[in-house]
GROMACS .gro file of C-alpha atoms in nm:
model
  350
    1UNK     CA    1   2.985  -2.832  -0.389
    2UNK     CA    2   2.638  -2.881  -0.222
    3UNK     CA    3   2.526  -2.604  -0.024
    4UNK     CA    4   2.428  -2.687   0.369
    5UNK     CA    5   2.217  -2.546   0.568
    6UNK     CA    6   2.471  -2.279   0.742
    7UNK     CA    7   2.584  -2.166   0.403
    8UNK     CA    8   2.203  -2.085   0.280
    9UNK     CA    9   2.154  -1.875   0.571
   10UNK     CA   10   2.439  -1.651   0.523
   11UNK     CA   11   2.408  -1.702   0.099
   12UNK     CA   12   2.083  -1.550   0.124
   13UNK     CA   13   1.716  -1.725   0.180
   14UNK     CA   14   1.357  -1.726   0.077
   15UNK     CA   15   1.167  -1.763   0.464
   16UNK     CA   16   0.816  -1.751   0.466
   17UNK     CA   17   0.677  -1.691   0.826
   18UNK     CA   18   0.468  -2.004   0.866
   19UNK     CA   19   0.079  -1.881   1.009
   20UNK     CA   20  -0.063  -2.124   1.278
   21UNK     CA   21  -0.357  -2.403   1.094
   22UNK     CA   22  -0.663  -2.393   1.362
   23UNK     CA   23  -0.954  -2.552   1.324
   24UNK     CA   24  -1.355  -2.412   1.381
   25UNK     CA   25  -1.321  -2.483   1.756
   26UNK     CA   26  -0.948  -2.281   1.734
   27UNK     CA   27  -0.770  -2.608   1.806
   28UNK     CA   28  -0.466  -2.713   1.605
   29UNK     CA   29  -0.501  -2.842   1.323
   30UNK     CA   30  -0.189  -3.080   1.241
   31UNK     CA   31  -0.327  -3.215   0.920
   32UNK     CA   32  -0.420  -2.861   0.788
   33UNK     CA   33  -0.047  -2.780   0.900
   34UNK     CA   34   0.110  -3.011   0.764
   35UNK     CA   35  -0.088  -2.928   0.404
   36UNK     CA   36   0.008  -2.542   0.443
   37UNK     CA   37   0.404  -2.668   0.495
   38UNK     CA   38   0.406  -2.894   0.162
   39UNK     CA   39   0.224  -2.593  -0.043
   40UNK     CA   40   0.557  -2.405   0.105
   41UNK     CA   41   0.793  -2.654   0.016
   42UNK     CA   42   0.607  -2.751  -0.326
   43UNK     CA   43   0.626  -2.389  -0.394
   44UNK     CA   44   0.985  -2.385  -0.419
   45UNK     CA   45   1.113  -2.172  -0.066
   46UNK     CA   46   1.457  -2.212   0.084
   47UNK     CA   47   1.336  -2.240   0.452
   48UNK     CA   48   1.036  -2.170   0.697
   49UNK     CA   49   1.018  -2.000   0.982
   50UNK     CA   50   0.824  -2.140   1.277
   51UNK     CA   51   0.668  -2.009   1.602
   52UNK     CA   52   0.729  -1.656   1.459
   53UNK     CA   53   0.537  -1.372   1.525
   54UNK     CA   54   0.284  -1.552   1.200
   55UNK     CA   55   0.263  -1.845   1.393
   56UNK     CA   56   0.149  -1.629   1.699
   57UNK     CA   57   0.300  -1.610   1.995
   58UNK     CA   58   0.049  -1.750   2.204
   59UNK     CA   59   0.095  -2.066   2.065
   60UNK     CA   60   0.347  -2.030   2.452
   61UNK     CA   61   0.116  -1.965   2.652
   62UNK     CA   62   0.047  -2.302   2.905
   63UNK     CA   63  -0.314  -2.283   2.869
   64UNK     CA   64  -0.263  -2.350   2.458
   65UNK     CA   65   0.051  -2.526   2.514
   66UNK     CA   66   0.091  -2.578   2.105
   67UNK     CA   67   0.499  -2.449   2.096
   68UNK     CA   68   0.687  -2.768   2.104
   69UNK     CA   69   0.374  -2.957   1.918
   70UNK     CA   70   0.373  -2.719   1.636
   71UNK     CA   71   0.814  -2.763   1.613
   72UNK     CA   72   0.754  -3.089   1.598
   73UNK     CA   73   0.522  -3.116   1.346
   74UNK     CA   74   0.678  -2.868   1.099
   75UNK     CA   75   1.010  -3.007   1.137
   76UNK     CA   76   0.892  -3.394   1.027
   77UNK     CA   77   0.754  -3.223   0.670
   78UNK     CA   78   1.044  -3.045   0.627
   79UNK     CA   79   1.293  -3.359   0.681
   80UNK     CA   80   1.028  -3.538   0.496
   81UNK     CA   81   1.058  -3.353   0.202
   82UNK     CA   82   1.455  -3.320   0.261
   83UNK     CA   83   1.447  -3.686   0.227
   84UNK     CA   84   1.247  -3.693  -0.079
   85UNK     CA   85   1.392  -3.433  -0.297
   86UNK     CA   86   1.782  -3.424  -0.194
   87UNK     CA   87   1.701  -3.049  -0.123
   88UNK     CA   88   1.879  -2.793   0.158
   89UNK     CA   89   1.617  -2.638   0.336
   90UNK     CA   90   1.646  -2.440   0.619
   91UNK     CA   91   1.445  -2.468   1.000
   92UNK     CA   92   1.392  -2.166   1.164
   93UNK     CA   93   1.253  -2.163   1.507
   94UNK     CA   94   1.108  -1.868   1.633
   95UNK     CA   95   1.261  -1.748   2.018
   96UNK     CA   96   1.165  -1.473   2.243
   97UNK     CA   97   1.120  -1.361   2.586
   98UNK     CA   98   1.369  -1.298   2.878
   99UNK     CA   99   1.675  -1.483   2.847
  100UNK     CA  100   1.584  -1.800   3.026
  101UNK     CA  101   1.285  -1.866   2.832
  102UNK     CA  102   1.486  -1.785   2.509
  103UNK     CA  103   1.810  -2.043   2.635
  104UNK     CA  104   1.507  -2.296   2.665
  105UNK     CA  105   1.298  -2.226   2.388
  106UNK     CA  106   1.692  -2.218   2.174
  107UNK     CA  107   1.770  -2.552   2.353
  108UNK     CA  108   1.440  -2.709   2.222
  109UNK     CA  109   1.476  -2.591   1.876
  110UNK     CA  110   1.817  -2.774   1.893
  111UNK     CA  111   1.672  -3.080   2.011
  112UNK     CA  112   1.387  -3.110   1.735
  113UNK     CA  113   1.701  -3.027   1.467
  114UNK     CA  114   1.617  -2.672   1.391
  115UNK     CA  115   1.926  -2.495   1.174
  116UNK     CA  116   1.878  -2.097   1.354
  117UNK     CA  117   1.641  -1.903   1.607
  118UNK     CA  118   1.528  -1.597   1.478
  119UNK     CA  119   1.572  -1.391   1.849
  120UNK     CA  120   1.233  -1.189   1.874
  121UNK     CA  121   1.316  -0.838   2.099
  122UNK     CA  122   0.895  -0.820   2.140
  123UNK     CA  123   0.758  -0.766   2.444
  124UNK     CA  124   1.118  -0.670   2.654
  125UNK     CA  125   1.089  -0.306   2.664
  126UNK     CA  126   1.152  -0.303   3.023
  127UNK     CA  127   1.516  -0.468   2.910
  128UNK     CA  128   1.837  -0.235   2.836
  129UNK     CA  129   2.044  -0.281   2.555
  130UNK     CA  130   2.314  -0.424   2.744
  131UNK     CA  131   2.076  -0.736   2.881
  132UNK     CA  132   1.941  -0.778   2.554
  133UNK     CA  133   2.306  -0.784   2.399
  134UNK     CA  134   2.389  -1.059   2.668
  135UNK     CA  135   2.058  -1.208   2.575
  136UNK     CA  136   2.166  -1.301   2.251
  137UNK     CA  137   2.512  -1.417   2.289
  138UNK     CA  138   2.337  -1.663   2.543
  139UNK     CA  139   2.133  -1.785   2.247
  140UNK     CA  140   2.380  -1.813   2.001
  141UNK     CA  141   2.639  -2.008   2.205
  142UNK     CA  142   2.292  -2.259   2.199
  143UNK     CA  143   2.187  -2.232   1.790
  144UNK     CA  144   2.298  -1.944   1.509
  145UNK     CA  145   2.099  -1.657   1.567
  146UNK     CA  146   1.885  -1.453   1.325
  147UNK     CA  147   1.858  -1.122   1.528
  148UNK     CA  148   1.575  -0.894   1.459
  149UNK     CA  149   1.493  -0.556   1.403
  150UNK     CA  150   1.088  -0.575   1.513
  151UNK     CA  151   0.885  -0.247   1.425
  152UNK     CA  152   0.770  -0.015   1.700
  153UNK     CA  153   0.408  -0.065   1.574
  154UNK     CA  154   0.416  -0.431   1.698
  155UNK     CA  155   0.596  -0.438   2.013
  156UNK     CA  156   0.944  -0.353   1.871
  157UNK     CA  157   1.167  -0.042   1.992
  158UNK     CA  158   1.449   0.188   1.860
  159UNK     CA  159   1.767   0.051   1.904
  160UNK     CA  160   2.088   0.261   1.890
  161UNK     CA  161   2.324   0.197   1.627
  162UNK     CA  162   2.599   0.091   1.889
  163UNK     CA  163   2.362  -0.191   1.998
  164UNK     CA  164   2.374  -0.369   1.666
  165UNK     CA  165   2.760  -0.274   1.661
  166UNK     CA  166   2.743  -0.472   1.957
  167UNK     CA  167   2.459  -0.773   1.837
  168UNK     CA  168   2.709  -0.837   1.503
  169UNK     CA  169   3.030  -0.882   1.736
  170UNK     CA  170   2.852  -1.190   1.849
  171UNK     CA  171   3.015  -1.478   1.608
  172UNK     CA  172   2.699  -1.676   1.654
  173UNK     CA  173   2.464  -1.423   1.517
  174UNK     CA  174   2.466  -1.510   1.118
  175UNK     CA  175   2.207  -1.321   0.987
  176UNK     CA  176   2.000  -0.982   1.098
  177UNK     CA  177   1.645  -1.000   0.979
  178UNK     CA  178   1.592  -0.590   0.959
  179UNK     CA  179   1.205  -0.506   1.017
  180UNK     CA  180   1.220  -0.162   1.143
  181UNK     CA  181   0.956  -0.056   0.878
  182UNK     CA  182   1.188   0.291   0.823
  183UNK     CA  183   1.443   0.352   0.598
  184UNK     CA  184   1.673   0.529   0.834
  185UNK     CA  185   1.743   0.257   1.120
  186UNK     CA  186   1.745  -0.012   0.829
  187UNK     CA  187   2.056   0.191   0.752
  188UNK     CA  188   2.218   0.150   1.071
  189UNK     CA  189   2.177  -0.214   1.090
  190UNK     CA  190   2.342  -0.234   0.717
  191UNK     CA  191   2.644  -0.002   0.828
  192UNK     CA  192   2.657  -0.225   1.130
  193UNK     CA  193   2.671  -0.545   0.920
  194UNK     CA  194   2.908  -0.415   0.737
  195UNK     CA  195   3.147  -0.327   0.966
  196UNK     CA  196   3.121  -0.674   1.162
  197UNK     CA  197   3.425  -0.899   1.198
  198UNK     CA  198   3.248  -1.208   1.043
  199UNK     CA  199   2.999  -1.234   0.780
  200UNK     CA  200   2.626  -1.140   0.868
  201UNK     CA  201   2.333  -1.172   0.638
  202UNK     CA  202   2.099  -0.890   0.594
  203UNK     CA  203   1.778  -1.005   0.530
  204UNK     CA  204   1.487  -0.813   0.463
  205UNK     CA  205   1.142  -0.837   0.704
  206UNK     CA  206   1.076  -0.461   0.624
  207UNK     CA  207   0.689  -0.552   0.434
  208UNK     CA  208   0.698  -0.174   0.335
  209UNK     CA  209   0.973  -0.221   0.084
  210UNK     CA  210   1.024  -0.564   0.015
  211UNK     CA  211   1.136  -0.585  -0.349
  212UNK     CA  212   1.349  -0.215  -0.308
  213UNK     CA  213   1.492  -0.355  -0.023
  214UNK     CA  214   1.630  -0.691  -0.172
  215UNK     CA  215   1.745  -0.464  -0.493
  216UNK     CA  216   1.977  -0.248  -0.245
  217UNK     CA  217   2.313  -0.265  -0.213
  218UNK     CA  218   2.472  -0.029   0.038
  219UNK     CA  219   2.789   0.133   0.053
  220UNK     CA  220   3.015   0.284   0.356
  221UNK     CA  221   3.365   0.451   0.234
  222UNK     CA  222   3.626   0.330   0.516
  223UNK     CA  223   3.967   0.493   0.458
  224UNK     CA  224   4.090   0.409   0.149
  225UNK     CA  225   3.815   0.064   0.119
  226UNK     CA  226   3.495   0.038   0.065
  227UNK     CA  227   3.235  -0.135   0.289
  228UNK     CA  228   2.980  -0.279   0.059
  229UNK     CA  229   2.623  -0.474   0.197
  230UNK     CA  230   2.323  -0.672   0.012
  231UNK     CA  231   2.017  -0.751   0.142
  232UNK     CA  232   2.030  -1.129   0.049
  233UNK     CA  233   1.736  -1.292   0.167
  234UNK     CA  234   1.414  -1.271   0.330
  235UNK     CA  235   1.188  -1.370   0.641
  236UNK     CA  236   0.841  -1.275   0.596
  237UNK     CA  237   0.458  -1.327   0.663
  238UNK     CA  238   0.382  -1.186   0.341
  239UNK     CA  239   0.581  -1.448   0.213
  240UNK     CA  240   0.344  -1.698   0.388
  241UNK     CA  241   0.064  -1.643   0.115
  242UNK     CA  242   0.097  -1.584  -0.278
  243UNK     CA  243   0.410  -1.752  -0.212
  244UNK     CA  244   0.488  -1.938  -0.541
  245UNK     CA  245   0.528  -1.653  -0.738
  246UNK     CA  246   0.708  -1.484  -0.502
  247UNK     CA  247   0.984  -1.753  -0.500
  248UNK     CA  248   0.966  -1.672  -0.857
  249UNK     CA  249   1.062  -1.301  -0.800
  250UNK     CA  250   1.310  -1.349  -0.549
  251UNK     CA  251   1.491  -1.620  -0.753
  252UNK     CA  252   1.498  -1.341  -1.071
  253UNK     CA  253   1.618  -1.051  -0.872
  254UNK     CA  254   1.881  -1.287  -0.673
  255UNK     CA  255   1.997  -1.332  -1.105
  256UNK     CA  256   2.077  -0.964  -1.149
  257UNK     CA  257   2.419  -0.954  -1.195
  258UNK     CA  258   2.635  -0.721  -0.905
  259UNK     CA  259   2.619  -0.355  -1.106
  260UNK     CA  260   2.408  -0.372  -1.398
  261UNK     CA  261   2.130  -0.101  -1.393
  262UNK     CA  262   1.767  -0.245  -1.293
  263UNK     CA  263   1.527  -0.219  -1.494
  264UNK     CA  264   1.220   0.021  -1.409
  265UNK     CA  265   0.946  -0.288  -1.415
  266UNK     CA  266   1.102  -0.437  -1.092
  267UNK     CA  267   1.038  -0.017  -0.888
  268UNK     CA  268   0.690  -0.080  -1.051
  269UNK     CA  269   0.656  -0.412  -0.905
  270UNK     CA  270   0.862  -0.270  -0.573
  271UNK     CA  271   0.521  -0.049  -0.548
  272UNK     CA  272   0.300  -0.323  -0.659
  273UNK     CA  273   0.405  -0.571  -0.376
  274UNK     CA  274   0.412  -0.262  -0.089
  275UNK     CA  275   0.021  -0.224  -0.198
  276UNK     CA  276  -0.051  -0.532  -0.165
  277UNK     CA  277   0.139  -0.589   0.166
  278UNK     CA  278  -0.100  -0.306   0.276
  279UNK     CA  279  -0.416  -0.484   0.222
  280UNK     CA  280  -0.269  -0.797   0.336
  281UNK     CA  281  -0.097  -0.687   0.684
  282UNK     CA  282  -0.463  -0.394   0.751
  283UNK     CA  283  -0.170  -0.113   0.768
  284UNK     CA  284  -0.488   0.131   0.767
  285UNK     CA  285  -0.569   0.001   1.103
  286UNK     CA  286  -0.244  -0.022   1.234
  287UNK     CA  287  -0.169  -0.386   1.193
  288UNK     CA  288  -0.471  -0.507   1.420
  289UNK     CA  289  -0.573  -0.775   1.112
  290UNK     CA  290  -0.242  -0.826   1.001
  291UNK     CA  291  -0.241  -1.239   1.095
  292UNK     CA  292  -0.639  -1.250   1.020
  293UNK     CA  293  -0.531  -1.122   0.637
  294UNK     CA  294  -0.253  -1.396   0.545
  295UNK     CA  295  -0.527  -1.628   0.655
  296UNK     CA  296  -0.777  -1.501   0.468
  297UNK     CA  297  -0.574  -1.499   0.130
  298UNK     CA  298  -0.486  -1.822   0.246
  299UNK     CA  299  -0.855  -1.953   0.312
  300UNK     CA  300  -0.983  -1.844  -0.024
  301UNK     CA  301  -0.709  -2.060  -0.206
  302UNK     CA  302  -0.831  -2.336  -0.046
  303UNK     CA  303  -0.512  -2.397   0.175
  304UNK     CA  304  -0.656  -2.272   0.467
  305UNK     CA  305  -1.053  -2.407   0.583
  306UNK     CA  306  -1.103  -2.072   0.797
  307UNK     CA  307  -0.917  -1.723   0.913
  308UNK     CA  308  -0.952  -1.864   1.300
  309UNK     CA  309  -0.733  -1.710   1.552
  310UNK     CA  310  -0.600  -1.834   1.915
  311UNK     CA  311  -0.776  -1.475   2.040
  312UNK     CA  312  -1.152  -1.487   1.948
  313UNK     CA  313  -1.118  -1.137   1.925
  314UNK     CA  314  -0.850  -1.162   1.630
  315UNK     CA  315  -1.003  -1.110   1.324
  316UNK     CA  316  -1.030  -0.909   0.979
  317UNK     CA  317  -1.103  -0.527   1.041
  318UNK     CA  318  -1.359  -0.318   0.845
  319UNK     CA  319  -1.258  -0.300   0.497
  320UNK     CA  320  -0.990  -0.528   0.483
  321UNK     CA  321  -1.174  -0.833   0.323
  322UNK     CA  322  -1.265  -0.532   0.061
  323UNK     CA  323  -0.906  -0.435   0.044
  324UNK     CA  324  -0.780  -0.807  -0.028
  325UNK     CA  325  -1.041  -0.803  -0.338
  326UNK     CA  326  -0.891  -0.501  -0.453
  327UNK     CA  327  -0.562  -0.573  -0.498
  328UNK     CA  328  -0.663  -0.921  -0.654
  329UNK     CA  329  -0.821  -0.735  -0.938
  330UNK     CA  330  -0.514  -0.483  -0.951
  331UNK     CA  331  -0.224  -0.696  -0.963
  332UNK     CA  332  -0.356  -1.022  -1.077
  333UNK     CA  333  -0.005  -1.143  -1.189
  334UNK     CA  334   0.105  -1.168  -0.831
  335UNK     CA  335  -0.103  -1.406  -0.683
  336UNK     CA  336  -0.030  -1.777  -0.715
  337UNK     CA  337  -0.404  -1.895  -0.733
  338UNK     CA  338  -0.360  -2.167  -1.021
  339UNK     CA  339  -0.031  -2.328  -0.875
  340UNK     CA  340  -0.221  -2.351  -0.529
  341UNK     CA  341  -0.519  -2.535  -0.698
  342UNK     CA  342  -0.269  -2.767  -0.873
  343UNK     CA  343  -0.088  -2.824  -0.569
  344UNK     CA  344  -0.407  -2.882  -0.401
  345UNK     CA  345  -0.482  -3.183  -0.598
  346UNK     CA  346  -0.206  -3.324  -0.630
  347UNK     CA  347  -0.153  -3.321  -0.259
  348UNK     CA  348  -0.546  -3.464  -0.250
  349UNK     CA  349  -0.404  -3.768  -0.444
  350UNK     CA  350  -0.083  -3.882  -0.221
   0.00000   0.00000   0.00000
């Protein structure tokens, strides 16, 4: 039986978070897009996510005006390619703000075909839980909802454990994308998932822990049964660069078989990928280069022409460029540098 869209999402998904292409003048660059979407596809993911925090979010912002442009483009590649290859692959739109910016911003993501919204909390502090609750069932009687746990560190908050009771009571939200960053409240949104009334998807945009958190299976004793939750999937901008072979990772650990002991290379790699997230995402200076990295890996593979930001003052922080060619000499078996130069020109002959 051929798998749809819906049934991906809640099976469990490879997402990268899809960076915005810009030009030297910082204008959009749809061709450069559009060659940064095939290298996605080409490199085997399940889905994209688009007008995510990766994409940036000022991408809204009337003066730039790029939102609907940059759904537009992304989703003619992917139904390109759908066309082409017979293969599912899922459209995620990026949402956010108050509610009737999200209803809208939902409602267009319908209208260009997307499959979910992943419902951003960013930026809403001044929102209780309850409006935020009502915020998403709004959305999801639009499209299926990917809610998300955003880290404090970039405009997320703490959220009570009742409030994702509450968020996976919702029939339209199908997945939780959990990127707290901290073990603890990725907890509670697990024990909330697994104590919903319909079947939610945990997926994992926790950059921290990436591989440990897609080898975790938690548990939850309830009377006499047992409550038991995967993380399935994942939607990340780490994802958006080295992305080939980490297809190739996620498709091995998705193999493992439900009980069998893992074996001590894939905690070695678990480190391996957190290190590298570090360098990538400038954790050392708080996140401030965290978009300016992925573009950077990205521009010296060729798939990228520069690391140019919407904000002029968006850029690589002391060190990091030096961090990035650390971690290449480290872990050289993680990057995807020869399947990106074969993609490269084979996309230079189409």
């Amino acid at each position: 039986m051929e798998t749809n869209e819906k049934d991906l999402l809640i099976q469990g998904a490879f997402l990268p978070a899809m960076p915005l292409v810009l030009d030297e003048n910082r204008q959009f660059d749809e061709e450069g897009q559009r060659r940064l979407i095939r290298y996605y596809l080409e490199s085997g993911v399940d889905g994209i996510a688009v007008g995510v925090h990766t994409t940036q979010f000022a991408i809204r912002d009337p003066k730039i005006n790029l939102f609907e442009r940059v759904l537009s483009v992304s989703i003619s590649e992917i139904e390109a390619y759908r066309k082409r290859t017979g293969r599912t692959i899922l459209a995620v739109a990026g949402v956010c703000g108050e509610a009737e910016q999200a209803v809208n911003e939902a409602k267009m993501a319908v209208v260009y075909g997307y499959d979910a919204a992943l419902l951003s909390p960013g930026g809403l502090g001044h929102l209780s839980e309850a409006q935020l609750i009502e915020r998403t069932r709004r959305v999801a009687e639009i499209i299926d909802v990917v809610g998300f746990y955003l880290q404090v560190a970039v405009g997320g908050r703490v959220f009570s454990y009742d409030y994702w009771r509450q968020i996976c009571e919702i029939q339209g939200v199908k997945a939780i994308k959990c990127a707290a960053f901290n073990r603890y409240l990725t907890v509670d949104v697990a024990r909330a998932i697994a104590f919903a009334n319909h079947k939610i998807a945990l997926y994992t945009g926790n950059d921290d822990s990436i591989v440990t958190d897609l080898l975790t299976e938690y548990s939850f004793q309830d009377g006499e049964n047992v409550r038991t939750v995967r993380t399935c999937g994942g939607l990340l901008g780490h994802w958006s660069a080295w992305t080939h072979t980490a297809v190739e990772m996620f498709r091995e650990i998705k193999a493992l078989k439900p009980g069998e002991s893992i074996p001590a290379k894939w905690m070695t790699l678990a480190a391996q990928v957190t290190d590298v997230n570090s360098a990538f995402f400038d954790t050392r200076n708080n996140f401030a280069g965290c978009i300016a990295g992925m573009h950077e890996v990205l521009r010296r593979q060729g798939l990228m022409k520069g690391i140019w930001c919407l904000d002029p003052n968006e850029g690589l922080s002391p060190g990091q460029s030096e961090e990035i060619d650390r971690v290449y000499r480290m872990y050289p078996d993680l990057n995807d540098d020869a399947f990106a130069a074969r993609f490269l020109e084979r996309d230079r002959q189409r």
